[in-house]
PDB file of C-alpha atoms in Angstrom:
ATOM      1  CA  MET A1223     110.359 169.759 146.292  1.00  0.00           C
ATOM      2  CA  ALA A1224     113.492 168.913 148.199  1.00  0.00           C
ATOM      3  CA  ASN A1225     113.128 172.283 149.891  1.00  0.00           C
ATOM      4  CA  LYS A1226     109.731 171.242 151.261  1.00  0.00           C
ATOM      5  CA  PHE A1227     111.355 168.210 152.821  1.00  0.00           C
ATOM      6  CA  ALA A1228     114.229 170.258 154.250  1.00  0.00           C
ATOM      7  CA  SER A1229     112.025 173.166 155.381  1.00  0.00           C
ATOM      8  CA  GLY A1230     109.842 170.868 157.396  1.00  0.00           C
ATOM      9  CA  SER A1231     106.631 171.074 155.409  1.00  0.00           C
ATOM     10  CA  LEU A1232     106.626 167.309 155.627  1.00  0.00           C
ATOM     11  CA  PRO A1233     106.572 166.644 159.333  1.00  0.00           C
ATOM     12  CA  LEU A1234     109.010 164.116 160.722  1.00  0.00           C
ATOM     13  CA  GLU A1235     106.558 163.137 163.402  1.00  0.00           C
ATOM     14  CA  SER A1236     103.181 161.995 162.347  1.00  0.00           C
ATOM     15  CA  LYS A1237     100.010 162.220 164.357  1.00  0.00           C
ATOM     16  CA  ASN A1238      99.708 158.474 164.084  1.00  0.00           C
ATOM     17  CA  PRO A1239     102.778 156.638 165.483  1.00  0.00           C
ATOM     18  CA  MET A1240     102.144 153.643 163.201  1.00  0.00           C
ATOM     19  CA  SER A1241     102.356 155.737 160.076  1.00  0.00           C
ATOM     20  CA  SER A1242     106.108 155.686 159.438  1.00  0.00           C
ATOM     21  CA  THR A1243     105.204 154.080 156.134  1.00  0.00           C
ATOM     22  CA  ALA A1244     102.964 157.025 155.392  1.00  0.00           C
ATOM     23  CA  PHE A1245     105.894 159.380 155.940  1.00  0.00           C
ATOM     24  CA  ILE A1246     108.106 157.347 153.603  1.00  0.00           C
ATOM     25  CA  ASN A1247     105.393 157.283 150.954  1.00  0.00           C
ATOM     26  CA  LYS A1248     104.911 161.060 151.252  1.00  0.00           C
ATOM     27  CA  ALA A1249     108.660 161.766 151.211  1.00  0.00           C
ATOM     28  CA  LYS A1250     109.578 159.419 148.368  1.00  0.00           C
ATOM     29  CA  PRO A1251     108.288 161.553 145.470  1.00  0.00           C
ATOM     30  CA  PHE A1252     109.994 164.653 146.862  1.00  0.00           C
ATOM     31  CA  PHE A1253     113.269 162.984 147.689  1.00  0.00           C
ATOM     32  CA  VAL A1254     113.944 160.222 145.156  1.00  0.00           C
ATOM     33  CA  ASP A1255     112.605 162.074 142.125  1.00  0.00           C
ATOM     34  CA  THR A1256     114.856 165.068 142.774  1.00  0.00           C
ATOM     35  CA  LEU A1257     118.100 163.078 143.060  1.00  0.00           C
ATOM     36  CA  GLN A1258     120.438 164.222 140.336  1.00  0.00           C
ATOM     37  CA  GLY A1259     124.171 164.290 139.905  1.00  0.00           C
ATOM     38  CA  ASP A1260     126.664 162.077 141.706  1.00  0.00           C
ATOM     39  CA  ILE A1261     125.971 160.417 145.030  1.00  0.00           C
ATOM     40  CA  ASP A1262     128.805 158.884 147.037  1.00  0.00           C
ATOM     41  CA  MET A1263     127.778 155.699 148.830  1.00  0.00           C
ATOM     42  CA  ASN A1264     130.784 154.119 150.566  1.00  0.00           C
ATOM     43  CA  ASN A1265     133.147 154.933 147.683  1.00  0.00           C
ATOM     44  CA  PHE A1266     130.622 153.764 145.046  1.00  0.00           C
ATOM     45  CA  ASN A1267     129.527 156.598 142.815  1.00  0.00           C
ATOM     46  CA  ILE A1268     126.026 156.365 141.449  1.00  0.00           C
ATOM     47  CA  THR A1269     125.427 158.966 138.784  1.00  0.00           C
ATOM     48  CA  ASN A1270     122.166 160.279 137.457  1.00  0.00           C
ATOM     49  CA  LEU A1271     119.759 157.865 139.079  1.00  0.00           C
ATOM     50  CA  LYS A1272     116.838 158.988 136.942  1.00  0.00           C
ATOM     51  CA  PHE A1273     118.577 158.201 133.666  1.00  0.00           C
ATOM     52  CA  PRO A1274     121.472 155.773 134.199  1.00  0.00           C
ATOM     53  CA  GLY A1275     123.594 156.307 131.143  1.00  0.00           C
ATOM     54  CA  ASN A1276     127.076 156.555 132.593  1.00  0.00           C
ATOM     55  CA  ASP A1277     129.234 153.446 132.186  1.00  0.00           C
ATOM     56  CA  ASN A1278     130.648 153.946 135.675  1.00  0.00           C
ATOM     57  CA  ASP A1279     127.181 153.840 137.210  1.00  0.00           C
ATOM     58  CA  ALA A1280     126.897 150.765 139.458  1.00  0.00           C
ATOM     59  CA  VAL A1281     123.224 150.242 138.639  1.00  0.00           C
ATOM     60  CA  ASN A1282     123.881 150.494 134.926  1.00  0.00           C
ATOM     61  CA  LYS A1283     126.848 148.103 135.110  1.00  0.00           C
ATOM     62  CA  LYS A1284     124.775 145.436 136.842  1.00  0.00           C
ATOM     63  CA  TYR A1285     122.030 145.831 134.267  1.00  0.00           C
ATOM     64  CA  LEU A1286     124.525 145.568 131.422  1.00  0.00           C
ATOM     65  CA  LEU A1287     126.231 142.516 132.903  1.00  0.00           C
ATOM     66  CA  ASP A1288     122.850 140.825 133.299  1.00  0.00           C
ATOM     67  CA  GLN A1289     121.990 141.619 129.691  1.00  0.00           C
ATOM     68  CA  ILE A1290     125.357 140.356 128.426  1.00  0.00           C
ATOM     69  CA  ASN A1291     124.951 137.114 130.349  1.00  0.00           C
ATOM     70  CA  ALA A1292     121.451 136.725 128.921  1.00  0.00           C
ATOM     71  CA  ILE A1293     122.741 136.830 125.330  1.00  0.00           C
ATOM     72  CA  GLN A1294     123.086 133.387 123.817  1.00  0.00           C
ATOM     73  CA  ILE A1295     124.300 132.824 120.280  1.00  0.00           C
ATOM     74  CA  ASP A1296     122.929 129.842 118.450  1.00  0.00           C
ATOM     75  CA  LYS A1297     125.744 128.831 116.086  1.00  0.00           C
ATOM     76  CA  ASP A1298     123.499 126.684 113.896  1.00  0.00           C
ATOM     77  CA  HIS A1299     121.040 129.535 113.469  1.00  0.00           C
ATOM     78  CA  VAL A1300     123.816 131.907 112.405  1.00  0.00           C
ATOM     79  CA  GLU A1301     125.186 129.365 109.901  1.00  0.00           C
ATOM     80  CA  ASN A1302     121.689 128.833 108.494  1.00  0.00           C
ATOM     81  CA  ARG A1303     121.259 132.570 108.046  1.00  0.00           C
ATOM     82  CA  ILE A1304     124.615 132.786 106.230  1.00  0.00           C
ATOM     83  CA  THR A1305     123.594 130.017 103.823  1.00  0.00           C
ATOM     84  CA  ASP A1306     120.247 131.761 103.293  1.00  0.00           C
ATOM     85  CA  VAL A1307     122.041 134.975 102.360  1.00  0.00           C
ATOM     86  CA  LYS A1308     124.354 133.111  99.969  1.00  0.00           C
ATOM     87  CA  ARG A1309     121.345 131.409  98.382  1.00  0.00           C
ATOM     88  CA  TYR A1310     119.635 134.783  97.993  1.00  0.00           C
ATOM     89  CA  PHE A1311     122.692 136.201  96.237  1.00  0.00           C
ATOM     90  CA  ARG A1312     122.894 133.238  93.874  1.00  0.00           C
ATOM     91  CA  ARG A1313     119.250 133.592  92.916  1.00  0.00           C
ATOM     92  CA  ASN A1314     119.001 137.356  92.616  1.00  0.00           C
ATOM     93  CA  ILE A1315     122.351 138.529  91.325  1.00  0.00           C
ATOM     94  CA  LYS A1316     123.074 137.536  87.755  1.00  0.00           C
ATOM     95  CA  ASN A1317     126.812 138.165  87.826  1.00  0.00           C
ATOM     96  CA  TYR A1318     127.427 136.443  91.139  1.00  0.00           C
ATOM     97  CA  VAL A1319     130.831 134.755  91.219  1.00  0.00           C
ATOM     98  CA  ASP A1320     130.845 131.522  93.147  1.00  0.00           C
ATOM     99  CA  GLU A1321     134.464 130.897  94.055  1.00  0.00           C
ATOM    100  CA  PRO A1322     134.412 127.067  94.090  1.00  0.00           C
ATOM    101  CA  LYS A1323     132.537 127.034  90.794  1.00  0.00           C
ATOM    102  CA  LEU A1324     135.034 129.523  89.364  1.00  0.00           C
ATOM    103  CA  GLN A1325     137.911 127.270  90.450  1.00  0.00           C
ATOM    104  CA  GLN A1326     136.264 124.303  88.711  1.00  0.00           C
ATOM    105  CA  GLU A1327     135.839 126.318  85.521  1.00  0.00           C
ATOM    106  CA  LEU A1328     139.468 127.397  85.638  1.00  0.00           C
ATOM    107  CA  THR A1329     140.802 123.862  86.094  1.00  0.00           C
ATOM    108  CA  SER A1330     138.592 122.530  83.300  1.00  0.00           C
ATOM    109  CA  LEU A1331     139.868 125.278  80.978  1.00  0.00           C
ATOM    110  CA  LYS A1332     143.460 124.410  81.857  1.00  0.00           C
ATOM    111  CA  ARG A1333     142.796 120.745  81.060  1.00  0.00           C
ATOM    112  CA  LEU A1334     141.155 121.687  77.779  1.00  0.00           C
ATOM    113  CA  ILE A1335     144.144 123.807  76.780  1.00  0.00           C
ATOM    114  CA  GLN A1336     146.539 120.985  77.641  1.00  0.00           C
ATOM    115  CA  VAL A1337     144.483 118.492  75.663  1.00  0.00           C
ATOM    116  CA  ASN A1338     144.342 120.860  72.685  1.00  0.00           C
ATOM    117  CA  LYS A1339     148.091 121.351  72.736  1.00  0.00           C
ATOM    118  CA  THR A1340     148.799 117.645  72.985  1.00  0.00           C
ATOM    119  CA  SER A1341     146.332 116.800  70.242  1.00  0.00           C
ATOM    120  CA  GLN A1342     147.940 119.382  67.954  1.00  0.00           C
ATOM    121  CA  LEU A1343     151.358 118.001  68.795  1.00  0.00           C
ATOM    122  CA  GLN A1344     150.142 114.490  68.110  1.00  0.00           C
ATOM    123  CA  LYS A1345     148.965 115.628  64.679  1.00  0.00           C
ATOM    124  CA  VAL A1346     152.275 117.366  63.897  1.00  0.00           C
ATOM    125  CA  ILE A1347     154.549 114.507  65.054  1.00  0.00           C
ATOM    126  CA  PRO A1348     153.629 112.077  62.229  1.00  0.00           C
ATOM    127  CA  LYS A1349     154.146 114.840  59.666  1.00  0.00           C
ATOM    128  CA  LEU A1350     157.573 115.537  61.107  1.00  0.00           C
ATOM    129  CA  ASP A1351     158.399 111.837  61.035  1.00  0.00           C
ATOM    130  CA  GLU A1352     157.460 111.717  57.356  1.00  0.00           C
ATOM    131  CA  GLU A1353     159.649 114.726  56.586  1.00  0.00           C
ATOM    132  CA  ILE A1354     162.573 113.194  58.460  1.00  0.00           C
ATOM    133  CA  THR A1355     162.293 109.947  56.497  1.00  0.00           C
ATOM    134  CA  LYS A1356     162.117 111.883  53.216  1.00  0.00           C
ATOM    135  CA  ILE A1357     165.279 113.765  54.119  1.00  0.00           C
ATOM    136  CA  ARG A1358     167.067 110.536  55.039  1.00  0.00           C
ATOM    137  CA  ILE A1359     166.131 108.997  51.720  1.00  0.00           C
ATOM    138  CA  ARG A1360     167.402 112.041  49.827  1.00  0.00           C
ATOM    139  CA  THR A1361     170.682 112.065  51.704  1.00  0.00           C
ATOM    140  CA  GLU A1362     171.182 108.393  50.991  1.00  0.00           C
ATOM    141  CA  GLU A1363     170.531 108.919  47.284  1.00  0.00           C
ATOM    142  CA  ASN A1364     172.662 112.042  46.981  1.00  0.00           C
ATOM    143  CA  PRO A1365     175.243 112.097  49.734  1.00  0.00           C
ATOM    144  CA  ILE A1366     177.016 115.211  48.401  1.00  0.00           C
ATOM    145  CA  SER A1367     174.038 117.493  48.083  1.00  0.00           C
ATOM    146  CA  ARG A1368     172.750 119.350  51.046  1.00  0.00           C
ATOM    147  CA  PRO A1369     169.359 118.305  52.217  1.00  0.00           C
ATOM    148  CA  LEU A1370     166.468 120.630  51.688  1.00  0.00           C
ATOM    149  CA  ILE A1371     164.187 120.903  54.632  1.00  0.00           C
ATOM    150  CA  LEU A1372     160.634 121.476  53.666  1.00  0.00           C
ATOM    151  CA  ILE A1373     158.050 121.384  56.321  1.00  0.00           C
ATOM    152  CA  SER A1374     154.549 121.453  55.038  1.00  0.00           C
ATOM    153  CA  LYS A1375     151.608 122.251  57.095  1.00  0.00           C
TER     154      LYS A1375
END
């Protein structure tokens, strides 16, 4: 096709002097469609005009920059989607571990253990007091004998 243009099958001079547009329209399919490879235009390389896929291609860069500038992120929309996903997990996964809920469970268990220990200690303290008084009484009655320590549960 390019050979037709170079060989002169498409005449440079038309019969009609007003038909320079006709020449361009006839030449365009032969010339533009056959452009392949690198073209140097004032130190700007344009590669593969038919399929701009090279990152160094000026046309492709402009297109990409336009597309990047057109991207807008709606923060509220993203946050809503994240909460939707979390809600989905809570509903559909039985063994889902919710970290704040897990922390609450852990603190409540710690409190329960502390309360249990203190309540047991509170029960044992009066018994120990009773044993101490019994030992004092025995030592007062029999100062020579060694006291027997009996702790009953």
